[in-house]
Amino acid sequence: MMKCARLFLIPLLLAAGRLDAQPAGPSPLTDASATAATVPGGWIVAEGRANGALQAGFPATAAEIYREILRASVLLPEARQRVTLALVTALMDNGDQAEAEKVLSGYDGPHTAAYQLRTGLLAANARRIPQAKAALAAGKAEDLGPADKGWWFFLQALVAEAEGNISSANELYTQATKVAVSELQRARFMLGQEQARLKFGQTNEADLATAKGNMERWQGTRQGYFHTQTYAAGLVLFKREAEAQAVLQSQLSVLPASERNVADQFRLMLGLIAGERSVPGRQAFLKLLRDAQKPETQRLALQLLARGAKTATEHEQLRRDLGELIGAPVQSPVIEDLLLTRAQVALADKDYAHAEEDARALLERYPGTTLKAAALGVRLAVAWDLQRPRTAAEVITQLREMIGPGRERNELGVLLAEAFFRAGDFKNAADAYGAALLALHEPPAVVPAGVLIFQQVLSDIRAEQLDAAAAQLDAAAANPAFDPVNRWQAEWNLVKEMQVRGQAPAAYARVNRLLTAGTQGVPEDLRIRLMWLRAKLSFDSGQPETTLRQADELLGLLRPGGQLDAALRTNVVSTALLLRAQALLALNRDKEGIAVMEKLRADYQATAAAQYSYLVQASYLTQRGDLAGAQGVLVGFVDNENYRQSEYAPLALYDAALNLERQGLDRQLQEAYKRLERLINDYPQNELVFYARLKQGDLMRKLNDFAAARQLYEYLVNNYAGHPDELLAELALADSLFAQGANSVSNYESATAIFERLRDLPSAPLDLRVEAGFKWGYALAKRAQAAKAQTVFWGVVNDFLLDAGTAAKLGAKGRYWVSRALLELGQIHEDAGRQDEAQRVYQLIVDNKLYGVAQAQAKLARFRPAGGEKP
């Protein structure tokens, strides 16, 4: 997820107007390695998916997912131990006894009842009965979760069965089924009982002969059917599985149709002996799934069919078989299980559309289903994999409503917060992270508190709630669970955002306070980055002397031979040298500053800081009025073979064009046009191409070639739909059309139509709407439509100035155009002889301290006697 560091924009003094596309200035803070660990939402979804696959009869799929989770480094010990035990369960269920024992031997958690249960089951399956009994003695059933309790009774039954205590074993099997948490688990216990019968039975050659004789003697009777199963089981114990299958097949062929229950028992035994991956086994289970008398037997067959489907081809066949049963004219008693299993197969195959379709069908057709949580789990996995966080949040909310307080609900709470974060709903994300923090008081913890605090702060930042983020950080500073790395990373993100929002002094004060307080426990690379950030913020706050001192301190720490990563060291040193040069220039120590930049270019030629230094030098020369010198620096940079592909080369060409434009002569405007054309041709994919075309249109207007300007603006409107500054091109196009309107009514009407549309466009930037409103009114006034122009001008004033909420959002440009509208409106009233109204209009300029105050005061002075009061 989740921490996308915003780059620092270093606005160039050469830039004019809006130009968001310029590349960021060099900074050592944009390296991904600088970010802290994020909330591990992915493993929470994955664990739920694996649990669902295991319950549905796909232990191999579950085992692979558990392994993937364990390969992640973000798990807390409790979660890692839980997932390890779940992997052991999946491996056992998949028949991989040796691997299950290997995984359990590497388990490093406490030997709880859950651990003892799996130790005992592995021992029982390997016929190590004393070890199984020891595991039972070392644990208690009451210490197990609901899903494990039934297995504890099942393990006791296996031990009793192995010791020949059949009566006791049967009672324990019954007890296991009674505490089963689902129909699927109940079916799994039935399966285990049948498998134990084949594994732990005791017989000899004489008993086998007797069982055969009884089978033949009582052929066609209930007693005979019992002896048939006894004989088949005995053959299996003697490793004569093929004979056992033949006996069962033979008996099935002569079994009366009325003996459905006996047929089900024979087919289940036949399938278990043959194995779920064999053709006879699969055929037996498929027949049971279709026609078994009892739903629990059908669920058992479904689990075995699912467990036997391991390859892509087998998955495809299983989905076809399930499809036939789901679409059958007579609805299956286990239709809900069929839909869920098919959804699970589709999810395992990453066929998300069909997985979602089946899960939805189950929930919508059977709203009271006991499989609701499992179906929602499929939907959650689909939404998460397809990066649909809003859908994921909806599903998580439904799941949380079904779960009582405890670990799973807390995990889902963390996941809900991350879903909101990924959806860009940062306000709800901050609230959800806060709720997850409160839930940490209910152990076990889902994720470290420091990570959750970090995420809550980051959410507040993204929600533009900087005060809330700062308050949260200040409150959490004394929390021992707020580890230094996460705290400093959170501070870094807050300070960066403050800088971007023009709060450099406050940002500097915060980071300076943080560094002054000490850096114990903070990684060296993060401390170095924050020291650089402090120096940068001091420069942005207009403290070049402090910047110089801090840059020198930083450079002193970064002498060769330190332990800092070489790439990071180069990055920090080069950007610190650039800061030092900028500070020297700001202190008018230009020779020293340029000397530092020359050293930077010589020692760190390939770095972004060395490249950016040319733009810094050009900006400084422009400020000094040395436009020719600035032009030489910029052109020298873009003509340097080493920098042709620099990310700053297009910006240098753009700035060179602006420099020429400032000089104002026609030949210089034409040369500026050529510089922009070079930018467009040499860097056609660069974001500056749009602005270069826009500026070319402005240059053509200054050269009075409005037809060419119009073509350029129309090109942008037609080819850059959806561009963030598309409306600037539309407004410029309207300006060109209006300039041509003196000789063309059509051009005039097109211009006013654009002005009107932009004035009323809610999605347009506020300042642009004000400008369009003024130009609409101005165009009307120039066409002698004073009454209509008056209405338009007043609309601008009323909507954008007199509405306090809107007025507070106006930028300098918007306030300028409001003032222009007031001046034109006042003149209209003057021309009409409405002196009182004109005075009220001019007074609005004075009262709101708008552009043109002196002009408004001069006009008011003409209307009032000396010392007179305003009306």
Coordinates of N, CA, C and O in Angstrom, one line a residue, residues 559-652:
R559 N 31.5 12.7 5.0 CA 32.8 12.5 4.4 C 33.0 11.0 4.0 O 32.4 10.1 4.6
P560 N 33.8 10.7 3.0 CA 34.0 9.3 2.5 C 34.4 8.4 3.6 O 35.1 8.9 4.6
G561 N 34.0 7.2 3.6 CA 34.4 6.2 4.6 C 33.3 5.9 5.6 O 33.5 5.0 6.4
G562 N 32.2 6.6 5.5 CA 31.1 6.3 6.4 C 30.4 5.0 6.0 O 30.7 4.4 5.0
Q563 N 29.4 4.7 6.9 CA 28.6 3.4 6.6 C 27.4 3.7 5.8 O 26.7 2.7 5.5
L564 N 27.1 4.9 5.4 CA 25.9 5.2 4.7 C 26.0 4.6 3.3 O 27.1 4.5 2.7
D565 N 24.9 4.1 2.8 CA 24.8 3.5 1.4 C 25.4 4.5 0.4 O 25.1 5.7 0.5
A566 N 26.3 4.0 -0.5 CA 27.0 4.9 -1.4 C 26.1 5.7 -2.3 O 26.3 6.9 -2.5
A567 N 25.0 5.1 -2.8 CA 24.1 5.8 -3.7 C 23.4 6.9 -2.9 O 23.2 8.1 -3.4
L568 N 23.0 6.6 -1.6 CA 22.3 7.7 -0.8 C 23.3 8.8 -0.5 O 22.9 10.0 -0.5
R569 N 24.5 8.4 -0.2 CA 25.5 9.4 0.2 C 25.7 10.4 -1.0 O 25.7 11.6 -0.8
T570 N 25.8 9.8 -2.2 CA 26.0 10.7 -3.4 C 24.8 11.6 -3.5 O 24.9 12.8 -3.8
N571 N 23.6 11.1 -3.3 CA 22.4 11.8 -3.5 C 22.3 13.0 -2.5 O 22.0 14.1 -2.8
V572 N 22.6 12.7 -1.2 CA 22.6 13.7 -0.1 C 23.7 14.7 -0.3 O 23.4 15.9 -0.2
V573 N 24.9 14.3 -0.6 CA 26.0 15.2 -0.8 C 25.7 16.2 -1.9 O 25.9 17.4 -1.8
S574 N 25.3 15.7 -3.0 CA 25.0 16.5 -4.2 C 23.9 17.5 -3.9 O 24.0 18.7 -4.3
T575 N 22.8 17.1 -3.3 CA 21.7 18.0 -3.0 C 22.1 19.0 -1.9 O 21.6 20.1 -1.9
A576 N 22.9 18.6 -1.0 CA 23.4 19.5 0.1 C 24.3 20.6 -0.5 O 24.2 21.7 -0.1
L577 N 25.2 20.2 -1.5 CA 26.0 21.2 -2.2 C 25.1 22.2 -2.9 O 25.4 23.4 -3.0
L578 N 24.1 21.7 -3.6 CA 23.1 22.6 -4.3 C 22.5 23.6 -3.3 O 22.4 24.8 -3.6
L579 N 22.1 23.1 -2.1 CA 21.5 23.9 -1.1 C 22.5 25.0 -0.7 O 22.2 26.2 -0.5
R580 N 23.7 24.6 -0.5 CA 24.8 25.5 -0.1 C 25.0 26.6 -1.1 O 25.1 27.8 -0.8
A581 N 25.0 26.2 -2.4 CA 25.1 27.2 -3.4 C 23.9 28.2 -3.4 O 24.1 29.4 -3.6
Q582 N 22.7 27.6 -3.3 CA 21.5 28.5 -3.3 C 21.6 29.5 -2.1 O 21.2 30.7 -2.3
A583 N 22.0 29.0 -1.0 CA 22.1 29.9 0.2 C 23.1 31.0 -0.1 O 22.9 32.2 0.3
L584 N 24.3 30.7 -0.7 CA 25.3 31.7 -1.0 C 24.8 32.7 -1.9 O 25.0 33.9 -1.8
L585 N 24.0 32.3 -2.9 CA 23.5 33.2 -3.9 C 22.4 34.1 -3.2 O 22.4 35.3 -3.5
A586 N 21.6 33.5 -2.3 CA 20.7 34.3 -1.6 C 21.3 35.4 -0.7 O 20.7 36.4 -0.4
L587 N 22.5 35.1 -0.3 CA 23.3 36.1 0.5 C 24.2 37.0 -0.3 O 25.0 37.7 0.2
N588 N 23.9 37.0 -1.7 CA 24.6 37.8 -2.6 C 26.1 37.5 -2.6 O 26.9 38.4 -3.0
R589 N 26.5 36.3 -2.2 CA 27.9 35.8 -2.4 C 28.0 35.0 -3.6 O 28.2 33.8 -3.6
D590 N 27.7 35.7 -4.8 CA 27.5 35.0 -6.0 C 28.8 34.3 -6.5 O 28.7 33.2 -7.0
K591 N 30.0 34.8 -6.3 CA 31.2 34.1 -6.8 C 31.3 32.8 -6.0 O 31.7 31.8 -6.6
E592 N 31.1 32.8 -4.7 CA 31.2 31.6 -3.9 C 30.1 30.6 -4.3 O 30.4 29.4 -4.5
G593 N 28.9 31.1 -4.5 CA 27.8 30.2 -4.9 C 28.1 29.5 -6.2 O 27.9 28.3 -6.4
I594 N 28.5 30.3 -7.2 CA 28.8 29.7 -8.5 C 30.0 28.7 -8.5 O 30.0 27.7 -9.1
A595 N 30.9 29.0 -7.6 CA 32.1 28.1 -7.5 C 31.6 26.8 -6.9 O 32.1 25.7 -7.3
V596 N 30.7 26.8 -5.9 CA 30.1 25.6 -5.4 C 29.4 24.8 -6.4 O 29.5 23.6 -6.5
M597 N 28.6 25.5 -7.3 CA 27.9 24.8 -8.4 C 28.9 24.2 -9.4 O 28.7 23.1 -9.9
E598 N 30.0 24.9 -9.7 CA 31.0 24.3 -10.6 C 31.6 23.1 -10.0 O 31.9 22.1 -10.7
K599 N 31.9 23.1 -8.7 CA 32.4 21.9 -8.0 C 31.4 20.8 -8.0 O 31.7 19.6 -8.3
L600 N 30.1 21.1 -7.8 CA 29.1 20.1 -7.9 C 29.0 19.4 -9.2 O 28.9 18.2 -9.3
R601 N 29.1 20.2 -10.3 CA 29.1 19.7 -11.7 C 30.3 18.9 -12.0 O 30.2 17.9 -12.7
A602 N 31.4 19.2 -11.4 CA 32.7 18.5 -11.7 C 32.7 17.2 -10.9 O 33.1 16.1 -11.5
D603 N 32.3 17.2 -9.7 CA 32.4 16.0 -8.8 C 31.2 15.0 -9.0 O 31.3 13.8 -8.7
Y604 N 30.0 15.6 -9.3 CA 28.8 14.8 -9.3 C 28.0 15.1 -10.6 O 26.8 15.4 -10.6
Q605 N 28.7 15.0 -11.7 CA 28.2 15.4 -13.0 C 26.8 14.8 -13.3 O 25.9 15.4 -13.9
A606 N 26.7 13.5 -13.0 CA 25.5 12.7 -13.5 C 24.3 12.9 -12.6 O 23.2 12.4 -12.9
T607 N 24.5 13.6 -11.4 CA 23.4 13.7 -10.5 C 22.3 14.7 -10.9 O 22.6 15.6 -11.7
A608 N 21.1 14.5 -10.4 CA 20.0 15.5 -10.7 C 20.4 16.8 -10.1 O 20.0 17.9 -10.7
A609 N 21.1 16.9 -9.0 CA 21.4 18.2 -8.4 C 22.3 19.0 -9.3 O 22.2 20.2 -9.5
A610 N 23.3 18.3 -9.9 CA 24.2 19.0 -10.8 C 23.5 19.5 -12.0 O 23.7 20.7 -12.4
Q611 N 22.5 18.8 -12.5 CA 21.8 19.3 -13.7 C 20.9 20.4 -13.3 O 20.7 21.4 -14.0
Y612 N 20.2 20.3 -12.1 CA 19.3 21.4 -11.7 C 20.0 22.7 -11.4 O 19.4 23.7 -11.4
S613 N 21.3 22.6 -11.1 CA 22.1 23.7 -10.7 C 22.1 24.8 -11.9 O 22.2 26.0 -11.6
Y614 N 22.0 24.3 -13.1 CA 22.0 25.2 -14.2 C 20.8 26.1 -14.2 O 20.8 27.3 -14.5
L615 N 19.6 25.5 -13.8 CA 18.4 26.2 -13.8 C 18.4 27.2 -12.6 O 17.9 28.3 -12.7
V616 N 19.1 26.8 -11.5 CA 19.2 27.7 -10.3 C 20.1 28.9 -10.7 O 19.7 30.1 -10.4
Q617 N 21.2 28.6 -11.4 CA 22.1 29.7 -11.8 C 21.3 30.7 -12.8 O 21.4 31.9 -12.7
A618 N 20.6 30.1 -13.7 CA 19.9 31.0 -14.7 C 18.8 31.8 -14.0 O 18.6 33.0 -14.3
S619 N 18.1 31.2 -13.0 CA 17.1 32.0 -12.3 C 17.8 33.1 -11.5 O 17.3 34.3 -11.5
Y620 N 19.0 32.9 -10.9 CA 19.6 33.9 -10.2 C 20.0 35.1 -11.1 O 19.9 36.3 -10.8
L621 N 20.6 34.7 -12.3 CA 21.0 35.8 -13.3 C 19.8 36.6 -13.8 O 19.9 37.8 -14.0
T622 N 18.7 35.9 -13.9 CA 17.5 36.6 -14.4 C 17.0 37.6 -13.3 O 16.7 38.7 -13.7
Q623 N 17.1 37.2 -12.1 CA 16.7 38.1 -11.0 C 17.6 39.4 -11.0 O 17.2 40.5 -10.7
R624 N 18.9 39.1 -11.3 CA 19.8 40.2 -11.4 C 19.7 41.1 -12.6 O 20.4 42.1 -12.8
G625 N 18.8 40.7 -13.5 CA 18.6 41.4 -14.8 C 19.6 41.1 -15.9 O 19.6 41.7 -17.0
D626 N 20.4 40.0 -15.6 CA 21.4 39.6 -16.7 C 20.7 38.5 -17.5 O 21.0 37.3 -17.4
L627 N 19.7 38.9 -18.4 CA 19.0 38.0 -19.2 C 19.8 37.3 -20.2 O 19.6 36.1 -20.5
A628 N 20.8 38.0 -20.7 CA 21.7 37.3 -21.7 C 22.5 36.3 -21.0 O 22.7 35.2 -21.6
G629 N 23.0 36.5 -19.8 CA 23.8 35.5 -19.1 C 23.0 34.3 -18.8 O 23.4 33.2 -18.9
A630 N 21.7 34.6 -18.3 CA 20.8 33.5 -18.0 C 20.5 32.6 -19.2 O 20.5 31.4 -19.2
Q631 N 20.4 33.3 -20.4 CA 20.1 32.6 -21.6 C 21.3 31.7 -22.0 O 21.1 30.6 -22.4
G632 N 22.5 32.2 -21.8 CA 23.7 31.5 -22.1 C 23.8 30.2 -21.3 O 24.2 29.1 -21.8
V633 N 23.4 30.3 -20.0 CA 23.5 29.1 -19.1 C 22.5 28.1 -19.5 O 22.8 26.9 -19.6
L634 N 21.3 28.5 -19.8 CA 20.2 27.5 -20.2 C 20.5 26.9 -21.5 O 20.4 25.6 -21.6
V635 N 21.0 27.6 -22.5 CA 21.3 27.1 -23.8 C 22.5 26.1 -23.7 O 22.5 25.1 -24.3
G636 N 23.5 26.6 -22.9 CA 24.7 25.7 -22.7 C 24.3 24.4 -22.1 O 24.9 23.3 -22.4
F637 N 23.3 24.4 -21.2 CA 22.9 23.2 -20.5 C 22.2 22.2 -21.5 O 22.6 21.0 -21.6
V638 N 21.3 22.7 -22.3 CA 20.5 21.8 -23.2 C 21.4 21.4 -24.4 O 21.1 20.4 -25.0
D639 N 22.4 22.2 -24.7 CA 23.3 21.8 -25.8 C 24.4 20.8 -25.4 O 25.1 20.3 -26.2
N640 N 24.6 20.7 -24.1 CA 25.6 19.7 -23.6 C 25.2 18.3 -23.9 O 24.1 17.9 -23.5
E641 N 26.1 17.6 -24.6 CA 25.8 16.2 -24.9 C 25.4 15.3 -23.7 O 24.6 14.4 -23.8
N642 N 26.0 15.6 -22.6 CA 25.8 14.8 -21.4 C 24.4 15.0 -20.8 O 23.9 14.2 -20.0
Y643 N 23.7 16.1 -21.2 CA 22.5 16.5 -20.6 C 21.3 16.5 -21.5 O 20.2 16.9 -21.2
R644 N 21.5 16.0 -22.8 CA 20.4 16.1 -23.7 C 19.2 15.3 -23.3 O 18.0 15.7 -23.5
Q645 N 19.4 14.2 -22.5 CA 18.2 13.4 -22.0 C 17.9 13.7 -20.6 O 17.1 13.0 -20.0
S646 N 18.4 14.8 -20.0 CA 18.1 15.1 -18.7 C 16.6 15.5 -18.5 O 16.0 16.0 -19.4
E647 N 16.0 15.1 -17.4 CA 14.6 15.4 -17.1 C 14.4 17.0 -17.1 O 13.3 17.4 -17.2
Y648 N 15.5 17.7 -16.8 CA 15.4 19.2 -16.7 C 15.6 19.9 -18.1 O 15.4 21.1 -18.1
A649 N 16.1 19.2 -19.1 CA 16.3 19.8 -20.4 C 15.1 20.5 -21.0 O 15.1 21.6 -21.4
P650 N 13.9 19.8 -21.0 CA 12.7 20.5 -21.5 C 12.4 21.7 -20.7 O 12.0 22.8 -21.3
L651 N 12.5 21.7 -19.4 CA 12.2 22.9 -18.6 C 13.2 24.0 -18.9 O 12.9 25.2 -18.9
A652 N 14.5 23.7 -19.1 CA 15.5 24.7 -19.5 C 15.1 25.4 -20.8 O 15.2 26.6 -20.9

